[in-house]
Amino acid sequence: MRNPPIFDGHHDALTRPTADRLAGGRPDGHLDVPRARAAGLAGAIWAIFTDGVATDDLFVPTPDGYAAPLAPALDHGTAAAHATAAAGRLHALERDGHVRIARTVADLDAAAAGGPHAAVLHLEGAEAIDPDLEALEHWHAAGLRSLGLVWSRPNAFGHGVPFRHPSSPDTGPGLTSAGRALVARANHLNILLDVSHLNARGFADVAAISTAPLVASHSGAHAIAPSSRNLTDDQLDVIAASDGLVGIPFIIEFVRADGRLDPTTPLRTVVAHLRHVADRVGVRHVALGSDFDGGEVPDALGDVTGLPGLLDALRHDGFTEDEVRGIAWDNWRRVLGAAWAA
Ligand code: ZN
Protein backbone atom coordinates (compact mmCIF):
# COMPACT_ATOMS: atom_id res chain seq x y z
CA MET A 1 0.00 0.00 0.00
CA ARG A 2 1.43 3.35 -1.05
CA ASN A 3 1.17 5.70 1.92
CA PRO A 4 -0.01 9.31 1.89
CA PRO A 5 2.46 11.93 3.11
CA ILE A 6 2.58 11.96 6.91
CA PHE A 7 2.42 14.99 9.23
CA ASP A 8 3.33 14.76 12.91
CA GLY A 9 1.82 17.43 15.16
CA HIS A 10 4.47 17.35 17.89
CA HIS A 11 7.99 16.12 18.46
CA ASP A 12 10.85 17.22 20.67
CA ALA A 13 13.90 16.18 18.61
CA LEU A 14 15.12 19.78 18.31
CA THR A 15 15.89 20.09 22.01
CA ARG A 16 17.35 16.64 22.76
CA PRO A 17 21.03 16.22 23.67
CA THR A 18 22.00 14.88 20.23
CA ALA A 19 20.04 17.53 18.31
CA ASP A 20 23.28 18.76 16.74
CA ARG A 21 23.19 15.58 14.63
CA LEU A 22 19.69 15.82 13.18
CA ALA A 23 20.89 16.39 9.61
CA GLY A 24 23.09 13.33 9.24
CA GLY A 25 21.31 10.99 11.66
CA ARG A 26 21.51 10.59 15.41
CA PRO A 27 22.75 7.45 17.16
CA ASP A 28 19.72 7.60 19.46
CA GLY A 29 16.35 9.24 19.86
CA HIS A 30 13.19 8.89 17.80
CA LEU A 31 13.60 11.24 14.87
CA ASP A 32 16.17 12.87 12.60
CA VAL A 33 16.16 14.06 8.99
CA PRO A 34 17.22 10.76 7.33
CA ARG A 35 14.77 8.69 9.38
CA ALA A 36 11.95 11.19 8.75
CA ARG A 37 12.55 10.87 5.01
CA ALA A 38 12.63 7.07 5.20
CA ALA A 39 9.31 7.09 7.09
CA GLY A 40 7.55 9.39 4.62
CA LEU A 41 7.24 12.12 7.27
CA ALA A 42 6.81 15.12 4.98
CA GLY A 43 6.02 17.63 7.70
CA ALA A 44 5.92 18.08 11.47
CA ILE A 45 5.58 20.60 14.24
CA TRP A 46 9.06 21.00 15.69
CA ALA A 47 8.69 21.92 19.33
CA ILE A 48 11.13 24.04 21.28
CA PHE A 49 10.89 22.86 24.86
CA THR A 50 12.98 24.24 27.70
CA ASP A 51 13.46 21.52 30.27
CA GLY A 52 13.38 22.01 34.00
CA VAL A 53 12.49 18.61 35.44
CA ALA A 54 13.59 15.03 34.84
CA THR A 55 11.06 12.65 33.25
CA ASP A 56 11.37 10.38 36.30
CA ASP A 57 9.92 13.21 38.37
CA LEU A 58 6.86 13.48 36.10
CA PHE A 59 5.66 9.89 36.08
CA VAL A 60 6.06 9.03 39.75
CA PRO A 61 4.34 5.63 40.11
CA THR A 62 1.34 5.24 42.42
CA PRO A 63 -0.84 2.16 42.98
CA ASP A 64 -3.30 3.49 40.35
CA GLY A 65 -0.97 5.10 37.81
CA TYR A 66 1.27 8.11 38.44
CA ALA A 67 1.25 11.48 40.12
CA ALA A 68 3.57 14.45 40.27
CA PRO A 69 3.37 17.95 41.66
CA LEU A 70 3.07 20.76 39.12
CA ALA A 71 6.59 21.52 37.88
CA PRO A 72 8.15 24.79 39.08
CA ALA A 73 7.94 27.91 36.93
CA LEU A 74 10.82 28.70 34.57
CA ASP A 75 12.18 32.25 34.36
CA HIS A 76 11.79 34.24 31.16
CA GLY A 77 15.53 34.86 30.70
CA THR A 78 16.48 31.19 30.87
CA ALA A 79 13.69 30.18 28.50
CA ALA A 80 14.40 33.01 26.03
CA ALA A 81 18.10 32.15 25.80
CA HIS A 82 17.48 28.42 25.37
CA ALA A 83 14.65 28.85 22.86
CA THR A 84 16.64 31.30 20.74
CA ALA A 85 19.51 28.82 20.41
CA ALA A 86 17.14 25.96 19.56
CA ALA A 87 15.43 28.06 16.90
CA GLY A 88 18.86 28.81 15.47
CA ARG A 89 19.41 25.05 15.17
CA LEU A 90 16.26 24.74 13.03
CA HIS A 91 17.26 27.75 10.90
CA ALA A 92 20.63 26.08 10.27
CA LEU A 93 18.82 22.94 9.07
CA GLU A 94 16.83 25.13 6.69
CA ARG A 95 19.91 26.99 5.45
CA ASP A 96 21.57 23.67 4.62
CA GLY A 97 18.49 22.49 2.69
CA HIS A 98 17.40 19.73 5.07
CA VAL A 99 14.02 21.27 5.92
CA ARG A 100 11.90 24.22 4.95
CA ILE A 101 10.46 26.22 7.85
CA ALA A 102 6.75 26.21 6.97
CA ARG A 103 5.10 29.62 7.07
CA THR A 104 2.21 28.98 4.65
CA VAL A 105 0.14 26.11 3.36
CA ALA A 106 2.09 26.32 0.11
CA ASP A 107 5.14 25.14 2.08
CA LEU A 108 3.15 22.11 3.27
CA ASP A 109 1.98 21.35 -0.25
CA ALA A 110 5.52 21.61 -1.60
CA ALA A 111 6.68 19.09 1.00
CA ALA A 112 3.80 16.72 0.17
CA ALA A 113 4.85 16.95 -3.48
CA GLY A 114 8.38 15.77 -2.66
CA GLY A 115 10.11 18.98 -1.58
CA PRO A 116 12.05 19.42 1.65
CA HIS A 117 10.38 18.38 4.90
CA ALA A 118 8.06 21.15 6.15
CA ALA A 119 9.09 22.07 9.71
CA VAL A 120 6.62 24.17 11.69
CA LEU A 121 8.42 26.20 14.36
CA HIS A 122 6.61 25.81 17.71
CA LEU A 123 7.20 27.00 21.26
CA GLU A 124 6.02 24.48 23.85
CA GLY A 125 5.22 26.91 26.65
CA ALA A 126 5.43 30.65 26.11
CA GLU A 127 8.07 31.45 28.75
CA ALA A 128 10.41 32.78 26.04
CA ILE A 129 7.86 35.53 25.34
CA ASP A 130 7.66 38.54 27.66
CA PRO A 131 4.28 39.36 29.25
CA ASP A 132 4.12 42.56 27.14
CA LEU A 133 4.29 40.30 24.05
CA GLU A 134 7.00 42.31 22.30
CA ALA A 135 9.04 39.15 21.64
CA LEU A 136 6.06 37.53 19.93
CA GLU A 137 6.58 39.78 16.89
CA HIS A 138 10.22 38.74 16.77
CA TRP A 139 9.32 35.06 16.99
CA HIS A 140 6.72 35.43 14.26
CA ALA A 141 9.33 37.05 12.03
CA ALA A 142 11.63 34.10 12.78
CA GLY A 143 8.96 31.71 11.50
CA LEU A 144 6.94 30.88 14.61
CA ARG A 145 3.59 29.51 13.42
CA SER A 146 2.48 27.45 16.41
CA LEU A 147 2.46 28.24 20.13
CA GLY A 148 1.60 26.29 23.25
CA LEU A 149 0.65 28.73 25.98
CA VAL A 150 2.00 26.50 28.74
CA TRP A 151 3.89 23.32 29.40
CA SER A 152 2.96 21.43 32.61
CA ARG A 153 3.94 24.28 34.90
CA PRO A 154 2.65 27.76 35.71
CA ASN A 155 3.86 30.77 33.71
CA ALA A 156 2.89 34.40 33.11
CA PHE A 157 0.07 33.29 30.81
CA GLY A 158 -1.62 30.33 32.49
CA HIS A 159 -1.26 27.05 34.34
CA GLY A 160 -0.37 23.65 32.97
CA VAL A 161 -1.66 20.32 34.21
CA PRO A 162 0.55 18.20 36.47
CA PHE A 163 1.16 14.67 35.16
CA ARG A 164 -1.44 12.59 37.03
CA HIS A 165 -3.29 9.35 36.35
CA PRO A 166 -6.10 8.96 37.05
CA SER A 167 -7.01 12.63 37.18
CA SER A 168 -9.38 15.14 35.68
CA PRO A 169 -7.63 17.90 33.70
CA ASP A 170 -9.45 20.42 35.94
CA THR A 171 -6.46 21.09 38.20
CA GLY A 172 -6.19 24.85 38.68
CA PRO A 173 -7.04 28.39 37.58
CA GLY A 174 -7.51 29.63 34.01
CA LEU A 175 -5.49 32.04 31.89
CA THR A 176 -4.04 35.22 33.34
CA SER A 177 -4.83 38.58 31.74
CA ALA A 178 -1.50 38.31 29.89
CA GLY A 179 -2.60 34.87 28.70
CA ARG A 180 -5.86 36.21 27.33
CA ALA A 181 -3.96 38.98 25.53
CA LEU A 182 -1.56 36.38 24.10
CA VAL A 183 -4.46 34.41 22.62
CA ALA A 184 -5.82 37.51 20.89
CA ARG A 185 -2.38 38.56 19.66
CA ALA A 186 -1.58 35.08 18.32
CA ASN A 187 -4.92 35.09 16.46
CA HIS A 188 -4.01 38.47 14.97
CA LEU A 189 -0.61 37.21 13.81
CA ASN A 190 -2.12 33.94 12.47
CA ILE A 191 -0.10 31.78 14.85
CA LEU A 192 -1.74 28.43 15.67
CA LEU A 193 -2.58 28.05 19.39
CA ASP A 194 -2.00 24.67 21.02
CA VAL A 195 -3.99 23.73 24.15
CA SER A 196 -2.04 20.56 25.03
CA HIS A 197 -0.66 20.80 28.61
CA LEU A 198 -3.28 23.42 29.58
CA ASN A 199 -5.61 22.67 32.45
CA ALA A 200 -9.38 22.54 31.86
CA ARG A 201 -10.04 26.16 32.82
CA GLY A 202 -7.26 27.45 30.60
CA PHE A 203 -8.62 25.31 27.76
CA ALA A 204 -12.09 26.85 28.28
CA ASP A 205 -10.59 30.35 28.26
CA VAL A 206 -8.79 29.72 24.96
CA ALA A 207 -11.98 28.27 23.51
CA ALA A 208 -13.93 31.36 24.56
CA ILE A 209 -11.41 33.90 23.21
CA SER A 210 -9.75 32.34 20.16
CA THR A 211 -11.20 32.89 16.71
CA ALA A 212 -9.13 30.06 15.18
CA PRO A 213 -9.70 26.29 15.18
CA LEU A 214 -8.76 24.74 18.53
CA VAL A 215 -5.85 22.34 18.42
CA ALA A 216 -4.43 19.95 21.00
CA SER A 217 -1.23 18.88 19.26
CA HIS A 218 -0.41 15.93 21.52
CA SER A 219 -3.20 14.82 23.86
CA GLY A 220 -5.12 11.57 24.01
CA ALA A 221 -8.71 10.68 24.84
CA HIS A 222 -9.51 10.75 28.56
CA ALA A 223 -12.28 8.19 28.01
CA ILE A 224 -9.59 5.68 26.96
CA ALA A 225 -6.81 6.67 29.38
CA PRO A 226 -7.80 8.92 32.30
CA SER A 227 -4.62 11.03 32.47
CA SER A 228 -4.74 14.72 33.38
CA ARG A 229 -2.95 15.30 30.03
CA ASN A 230 -5.80 13.80 27.99
CA LEU A 231 -9.02 15.43 26.75
CA THR A 232 -12.48 14.72 28.13
CA ASP A 233 -15.32 13.99 25.74
CA ASP A 234 -16.73 17.47 26.44
CA GLN A 235 -13.39 18.99 25.40
CA LEU A 236 -13.38 16.89 22.22
CA ASP A 237 -16.82 18.30 21.41
CA VAL A 238 -15.54 21.87 21.85
CA ILE A 239 -12.55 21.19 19.58
CA ALA A 240 -14.76 19.69 16.89
CA ALA A 241 -17.20 22.62 17.09
CA SER A 242 -14.28 24.93 16.21
CA ASP A 243 -13.34 22.62 13.30
CA GLY A 244 -10.04 21.95 15.07
CA LEU A 245 -8.23 18.69 15.77
CA VAL A 246 -6.52 16.47 18.30
CA GLY A 247 -3.09 14.99 17.60
CA ILE A 248 -2.86 11.61 19.37
CA PRO A 249 0.45 11.06 21.20
CA PHE A 250 2.28 7.74 21.36
CA ILE A 251 3.70 8.17 24.88
CA ILE A 252 3.00 4.95 26.75
CA GLU A 253 1.83 6.53 30.02
CA PHE A 254 -0.66 8.75 28.15
CA VAL A 255 -2.23 6.03 25.98
CA ARG A 256 -2.59 3.09 28.36
CA ALA A 257 -5.77 2.80 30.42
CA ASP A 258 -3.67 1.86 33.46
CA GLY A 259 -1.00 4.54 32.87
CA ARG A 260 1.80 2.00 33.31
CA LEU A 261 5.11 2.23 31.44
CA ASP A 262 4.91 -1.05 29.51
CA PRO A 263 7.04 -1.06 26.34
CA THR A 264 5.12 -4.06 24.98
CA THR A 265 2.01 -1.88 24.61
CA PRO A 266 0.52 -2.80 21.21
CA LEU A 267 -0.24 -0.35 18.39
CA ARG A 268 -3.94 -0.97 18.89
CA THR A 269 -3.72 0.92 22.19
CA VAL A 270 -2.70 4.05 20.25
CA VAL A 271 -5.30 3.30 17.57
CA ALA A 272 -8.02 3.10 20.27
CA HIS A 273 -7.55 6.85 20.91
CA LEU A 274 -7.85 7.70 17.22
CA ARG A 275 -10.95 5.51 16.97
CA HIS A 276 -12.57 7.10 20.02
CA VAL A 277 -12.11 10.66 18.73
CA ALA A 278 -13.27 9.66 15.23
CA ASP A 279 -16.39 7.94 16.59
CA ARG A 280 -17.20 10.73 19.03
CA VAL A 281 -16.67 13.84 16.87
CA GLY A 282 -15.64 12.76 13.37
CA VAL A 283 -12.45 11.57 11.72
CA ARG A 284 -11.64 15.04 10.35
CA HIS A 285 -10.85 16.10 13.93
CA VAL A 286 -8.15 13.55 14.72
CA ALA A 287 -4.55 13.23 13.54
CA LEU A 288 -1.07 12.34 14.78
CA GLY A 289 0.92 14.12 17.52
CA SER A 290 3.61 11.58 18.38
CA ASP A 291 5.58 13.37 21.13
CA PHE A 292 8.63 11.56 19.72
CA ASP A 293 11.70 12.37 21.84
CA GLY A 294 9.38 13.60 24.57
CA GLY A 295 8.98 10.27 26.35
CA GLU A 296 8.86 6.52 25.75
CA VAL A 297 6.82 5.04 22.90
CA PRO A 298 5.76 1.38 22.40
CA ASP A 299 8.44 -0.97 21.06
CA ALA A 300 5.97 -1.80 18.27
CA LEU A 301 6.46 1.76 17.00
CA GLY A 302 10.12 2.15 17.97
CA ASP A 303 10.80 5.49 16.33
CA VAL A 304 9.58 7.62 13.41
CA THR A 305 10.22 4.74 11.00
CA GLY A 306 7.35 2.92 12.75
CA LEU A 307 4.80 5.34 11.32
CA PRO A 308 3.95 3.28 8.21
CA GLY A 309 3.16 0.38 10.55
CA LEU A 310 0.80 2.62 12.49
CA LEU A 311 -1.02 3.54 9.28
CA ASP A 312 -1.41 -0.17 8.58
CA ALA A 313 -2.84 -0.60 12.09
CA LEU A 314 -5.41 2.11 11.28
CA ARG A 315 -6.38 0.22 8.09
CA HIS A 316 -6.60 -2.98 10.09
CA ASP A 317 -8.98 -1.20 12.50
CA GLY A 318 -11.29 -0.36 9.61
CA PHE A 319 -10.34 3.20 8.69
CA THR A 320 -10.80 3.72 4.95
CA GLU A 321 -7.97 4.89 2.72
CA ASP A 322 -9.50 8.40 2.63
CA GLU A 323 -9.70 8.43 6.42
CA VAL A 324 -6.09 7.27 6.74
CA ARG A 325 -5.04 10.09 4.43
CA GLY A 326 -6.98 12.57 6.57
CA ILE A 327 -5.35 11.34 9.78
CA ALA A 328 -1.90 11.20 8.19
CA TRP A 329 -1.88 14.57 6.41
CA ASP A 330 -5.07 16.30 5.27
CA ASN A 331 -6.52 17.13 8.68
CA TRP A 332 -3.38 18.90 9.83
CA ARG A 333 -3.15 20.69 6.48
CA ARG A 334 -6.74 21.95 6.77
CA VAL A 335 -6.38 23.21 10.34
CA LEU A 336 -2.97 24.82 9.85
CA GLY A 337 -4.30 26.47 6.72
CA ALA A 338 -7.29 27.88 8.60
CA ALA A 339 -5.15 29.13 11.49
CA TRP A 340 -2.51 30.69 9.23
CA ALA A 341 -4.98 32.35 6.86
CA ALA A 342 -7.46 33.57 9.48
ZN1 ZN B 1 4.47 18.02 25.57
Coordinates of C-alpha atoms and ligand atoms in Angstrom, one line a residue:
M1 CA 0.0 0.0 0.0
R2 CA 1.4 3.3 -1.0
N3 CA 1.2 5.7 1.9
P4 CA 0.0 9.3 1.9
P5 CA 2.5 11.9 3.1
I6 CA 2.6 12.0 6.9
F7 CA 2.4 15.0 9.2
D8 CA 3.3 14.8 12.9
G9 CA 1.8 17.4 15.2
H10 CA 4.5 17.3 17.9
H11 CA 8.0 16.1 18.5
D12 CA 10.9 17.2 20.7
A13 CA 13.9 16.2 18.6
L14 CA 15.1 19.8 18.3
T15 CA 15.9 20.1 22.0
R16 CA 17.3 16.6 22.8
P17 CA 21.0 16.2 23.7
T18 CA 22.0 14.9 20.2
A19 CA 20.0 17.5 18.3
D20 CA 23.3 18.8 16.7
R21 CA 23.2 15.6 14.6
L22 CA 19.7 15.8 13.2
A23 CA 20.9 16.4 9.6
G24 CA 23.1 13.3 9.2
G25 CA 21.3 11.0 11.7
R26 CA 21.5 10.6 15.4
P27 CA 22.8 7.4 17.2
D28 CA 19.7 7.6 19.5
G29 CA 16.3 9.2 19.9
H30 CA 13.2 8.9 17.8
L31 CA 13.6 11.2 14.9
D32 CA 16.2 12.9 12.6
V33 CA 16.2 14.1 9.0
P34 CA 17.2 10.8 7.3
R35 CA 14.8 8.7 9.4
A36 CA 11.9 11.2 8.8
R37 CA 12.6 10.9 5.0
A38 CA 12.6 7.1 5.2
A39 CA 9.3 7.1 7.1
G40 CA 7.6 9.4 4.6
L41 CA 7.2 12.1 7.3
A42 CA 6.8 15.1 5.0
G43 CA 6.0 17.6 7.7
A44 CA 5.9 18.1 11.5
I45 CA 5.6 20.6 14.2
W46 CA 9.1 21.0 15.7
A47 CA 8.7 21.9 19.3
I48 CA 11.1 24.0 21.3
F49 CA 10.9 22.9 24.9
T50 CA 13.0 24.2 27.7
D51 CA 13.5 21.5 30.3
G52 CA 13.4 22.0 34.0
V53 CA 12.5 18.6 35.4
A54 CA 13.6 15.0 34.8
T55 CA 11.1 12.6 33.2
D56 CA 11.4 10.4 36.3
D57 CA 9.9 13.2 38.4
L58 CA 6.9 13.5 36.1
F59 CA 5.7 9.9 36.1
V60 CA 6.1 9.0 39.8
P61 CA 4.3 5.6 40.1
T62 CA 1.3 5.2 42.4
P63 CA -0.8 2.2 43.0
D64 CA -3.3 3.5 40.3
G65 CA -1.0 5.1 37.8
Y66 CA 1.3 8.1 38.4
A67 CA 1.2 11.5 40.1
A68 CA 3.6 14.5 40.3
P69 CA 3.4 17.9 41.7
L70 CA 3.1 20.8 39.1
A71 CA 6.6 21.5 37.9
P72 CA 8.1 24.8 39.1
A73 CA 7.9 27.9 36.9
L74 CA 10.8 28.7 34.6
D75 CA 12.2 32.2 34.4
H76 CA 11.8 34.2 31.2
G77 CA 15.5 34.9 30.7
T78 CA 16.5 31.2 30.9
A79 CA 13.7 30.2 28.5
A80 CA 14.4 33.0 26.0
A81 CA 18.1 32.1 25.8
H82 CA 17.5 28.4 25.4
A83 CA 14.6 28.9 22.9
T84 CA 16.6 31.3 20.7
A85 CA 19.5 28.8 20.4
A86 CA 17.1 26.0 19.6
A87 CA 15.4 28.1 16.9
G88 CA 18.9 28.8 15.5
R89 CA 19.4 25.1 15.2
L90 CA 16.3 24.7 13.0
H91 CA 17.3 27.7 10.9
A92 CA 20.6 26.1 10.3
L93 CA 18.8 22.9 9.1
E94 CA 16.8 25.1 6.7
R95 CA 19.9 27.0 5.5
D96 CA 21.6 23.7 4.6
G97 CA 18.5 22.5 2.7
H98 CA 17.4 19.7 5.1
V99 CA 14.0 21.3 5.9
R100 CA 11.9 24.2 5.0
I101 CA 10.5 26.2 7.8
A102 CA 6.7 26.2 7.0
R103 CA 5.1 29.6 7.1
T104 CA 2.2 29.0 4.6
V105 CA 0.1 26.1 3.4
A106 CA 2.1 26.3 0.1
D107 CA 5.1 25.1 2.1
L108 CA 3.2 22.1 3.3
D109 CA 2.0 21.4 -0.2
A110 CA 5.5 21.6 -1.6
A111 CA 6.7 19.1 1.0
A112 CA 3.8 16.7 0.2
A113 CA 4.9 17.0 -3.5
G114 CA 8.4 15.8 -2.7
G115 CA 10.1 19.0 -1.6
P116 CA 12.1 19.4 1.7
H117 CA 10.4 18.4 4.9
A118 CA 8.1 21.2 6.1
A119 CA 9.1 22.1 9.7
V120 CA 6.6 24.2 11.7
L121 CA 8.4 26.2 14.4
H122 CA 6.6 25.8 17.7
L123 CA 7.2 27.0 21.3
E124 CA 6.0 24.5 23.9
G125 CA 5.2 26.9 26.7
A126 CA 5.4 30.7 26.1
E127 CA 8.1 31.5 28.8
A128 CA 10.4 32.8 26.0
I129 CA 7.9 35.5 25.3
D130 CA 7.7 38.5 27.7
P131 CA 4.3 39.4 29.3
D132 CA 4.1 42.6 27.1
L133 CA 4.3 40.3 24.0
E134 CA 7.0 42.3 22.3
A135 CA 9.0 39.2 21.6
L136 CA 6.1 37.5 19.9
E137 CA 6.6 39.8 16.9
H138 CA 10.2 38.7 16.8
W139 CA 9.3 35.1 17.0
H140 CA 6.7 35.4 14.3
A141 CA 9.3 37.1 12.0
A142 CA 11.6 34.1 12.8
G143 CA 9.0 31.7 11.5
L144 CA 6.9 30.9 14.6
R145 CA 3.6 29.5 13.4
S146 CA 2.5 27.5 16.4
L147 CA 2.5 28.2 20.1
G148 CA 1.6 26.3 23.2
L149 CA 0.7 28.7 26.0
V150 CA 2.0 26.5 28.7
W151 CA 3.9 23.3 29.4
S152 CA 3.0 21.4 32.6
R153 CA 3.9 24.3 34.9
P154 CA 2.6 27.8 35.7
N155 CA 3.9 30.8 33.7
A156 CA 2.9 34.4 33.1
F157 CA 0.1 33.3 30.8
G158 CA -1.6 30.3 32.5
H159 CA -1.3 27.1 34.3
G160 CA -0.4 23.7 33.0
V161 CA -1.7 20.3 34.2
P162 CA 0.5 18.2 36.5
F163 CA 1.2 14.7 35.2
R164 CA -1.4 12.6 37.0
H165 CA -3.3 9.3 36.4
P166 CA -6.1 9.0 37.1
S167 CA -7.0 12.6 37.2
S168 CA -9.4 15.1 35.7
P169 CA -7.6 17.9 33.7
D170 CA -9.4 20.4 35.9
T171 CA -6.5 21.1 38.2
G172 CA -6.2 24.8 38.7
P173 CA -7.0 28.4 37.6
G174 CA -7.5 29.6 34.0
L175 CA -5.5 32.0 31.9
T176 CA -4.0 35.2 33.3
S177 CA -4.8 38.6 31.7
A178 CA -1.5 38.3 29.9
G179 CA -2.6 34.9 28.7
R180 CA -5.9 36.2 27.3
A181 CA -4.0 39.0 25.5
L182 CA -1.6 36.4 24.1
V183 CA -4.5 34.4 22.6
A184 CA -5.8 37.5 20.9
R185 CA -2.4 38.6 19.7
A186 CA -1.6 35.1 18.3
N187 CA -4.9 35.1 16.5
H188 CA -4.0 38.5 15.0
L189 CA -0.6 37.2 13.8
N190 CA -2.1 33.9 12.5
I191 CA -0.1 31.8 14.9
L192 CA -1.7 28.4 15.7
L193 CA -2.6 28.1 19.4
D194 CA -2.0 24.7 21.0
V195 CA -4.0 23.7 24.1
S196 CA -2.0 20.6 25.0
H197 CA -0.7 20.8 28.6
L198 CA -3.3 23.4 29.6
N199 CA -5.6 22.7 32.4
A200 CA -9.4 22.5 31.9
R201 CA -10.0 26.2 32.8
G202 CA -7.3 27.4 30.6
F203 CA -8.6 25.3 27.8
A204 CA -12.1 26.9 28.3
D205 CA -10.6 30.4 28.3
V206 CA -8.8 29.7 25.0
A207 CA -12.0 28.3 23.5
A208 CA -13.9 31.4 24.6
I209 CA -11.4 33.9 23.2
S210 CA -9.8 32.3 20.2
T211 CA -11.2 32.9 16.7
A212 CA -9.1 30.1 15.2
P213 CA -9.7 26.3 15.2
L214 CA -8.8 24.7 18.5
V215 CA -5.8 22.3 18.4
A216 CA -4.4 19.9 21.0
S217 CA -1.2 18.9 19.3
H218 CA -0.4 15.9 21.5
S219 CA -3.2 14.8 23.9
G220 CA -5.1 11.6 24.0
A221 CA -8.7 10.7 24.8
H222 CA -9.5 10.8 28.6
A223 CA -12.3 8.2 28.0
I224 CA -9.6 5.7 27.0
A225 CA -6.8 6.7 29.4
P226 CA -7.8 8.9 32.3
S227 CA -4.6 11.0 32.5
S228 CA -4.7 14.7 33.4
R229 CA -3.0 15.3 30.0
N230 CA -5.8 13.8 28.0
L231 CA -9.0 15.4 26.7
T232 CA -12.5 14.7 28.1
D233 CA -15.3 14.0 25.7
D234 CA -16.7 17.5 26.4
Q235 CA -13.4 19.0 25.4
L236 CA -13.4 16.9 22.2
D237 CA -16.8 18.3 21.4
V238 CA -15.5 21.9 21.8
I239 CA -12.5 21.2 19.6
A240 CA -14.8 19.7 16.9
A241 CA -17.2 22.6 17.1
S242 CA -14.3 24.9 16.2
D243 CA -13.3 22.6 13.3
G244 CA -10.0 21.9 15.1
L245 CA -8.2 18.7 15.8
V246 CA -6.5 16.5 18.3
G247 CA -3.1 15.0 17.6
I248 CA -2.9 11.6 19.4
P249 CA 0.5 11.1 21.2
F250 CA 2.3 7.7 21.4
I251 CA 3.7 8.2 24.9
I252 CA 3.0 5.0 26.7
E253 CA 1.8 6.5 30.0
F254 CA -0.7 8.8 28.2
V255 CA -2.2 6.0 26.0
R256 CA -2.6 3.1 28.4
A257 CA -5.8 2.8 30.4
D258 CA -3.7 1.9 33.5
G259 CA -1.0 4.5 32.9
R260 CA 1.8 2.0 33.3
L261 CA 5.1 2.2 31.4
D262 CA 4.9 -1.0 29.5
P263 CA 7.0 -1.1 26.3
T264 CA 5.1 -4.1 25.0
T265 CA 2.0 -1.9 24.6
P266 CA 0.5 -2.8 21.2
L267 CA -0.2 -0.4 18.4
R268 CA -3.9 -1.0 18.9
T269 CA -3.7 0.9 22.2
V270 CA -2.7 4.0 20.3
V271 CA -5.3 3.3 17.6
A272 CA -8.0 3.1 20.3
H273 CA -7.5 6.8 20.9
L274 CA -7.9 7.7 17.2
R275 CA -10.9 5.5 17.0
H276 CA -12.6 7.1 20.0
V277 CA -12.1 10.7 18.7
A278 CA -13.3 9.7 15.2
D279 CA -16.4 7.9 16.6
R280 CA -17.2 10.7 19.0
V281 CA -16.7 13.8 16.9
G282 CA -15.6 12.8 13.4
V283 CA -12.5 11.6 11.7
R284 CA -11.6 15.0 10.3
H285 CA -10.9 16.1 13.9
V286 CA -8.2 13.6 14.7
A287 CA -4.6 13.2 13.5
L288 CA -1.1 12.3 14.8
G289 CA 0.9 14.1 17.5
S290 CA 3.6 11.6 18.4
D291 CA 5.6 13.4 21.1
F292 CA 8.6 11.6 19.7
D293 CA 11.7 12.4 21.8
G294 CA 9.4 13.6 24.6
G295 CA 9.0 10.3 26.4
E296 CA 8.9 6.5 25.7
V297 CA 6.8 5.0 22.9
P298 CA 5.8 1.4 22.4
D299 CA 8.4 -1.0 21.1
A300 CA 6.0 -1.8 18.3
L301 CA 6.5 1.8 17.0
G302 CA 10.1 2.1 18.0
D303 CA 10.8 5.5 16.3
V304 CA 9.6 7.6 13.4
T305 CA 10.2 4.7 11.0
G306 CA 7.4 2.9 12.7
L307 CA 4.8 5.3 11.3
P308 CA 3.9 3.3 8.2
G309 CA 3.2 0.4 10.6
L310 CA 0.8 2.6 12.5
L311 CA -1.0 3.5 9.3
D312 CA -1.4 -0.2 8.6
A313 CA -2.8 -0.6 12.1
L314 CA -5.4 2.1 11.3
R315 CA -6.4 0.2 8.1
H316 CA -6.6 -3.0 10.1
D317 CA -9.0 -1.2 12.5
G318 CA -11.3 -0.4 9.6
F319 CA -10.3 3.2 8.7
T320 CA -10.8 3.7 5.0
E321 CA -8.0 4.9 2.7
D322 CA -9.5 8.4 2.6
E323 CA -9.7 8.4 6.4
V324 CA -6.1 7.3 6.7
R325 CA -5.0 10.1 4.4
G326 CA -7.0 12.6 6.6
I327 CA -5.3 11.3 9.8
A328 CA -1.9 11.2 8.2
W329 CA -1.9 14.6 6.4
D330 CA -5.1 16.3 5.3
N331 CA -6.5 17.1 8.7
W332 CA -3.4 18.9 9.8
R333 CA -3.1 20.7 6.5
R334 CA -6.7 21.9 6.8
V335 CA -6.4 23.2 10.3
L336 CA -3.0 24.8 9.9
G337 CA -4.3 26.5 6.7
A338 CA -7.3 27.9 8.6
A339 CA -5.1 29.1 11.5
W340 CA -2.5 30.7 9.2
A341 CA -5.0 32.4 6.9
A342 CA -7.5 33.6 9.5
Ligands
ZN1 ZN 4.5 18.0 25.6

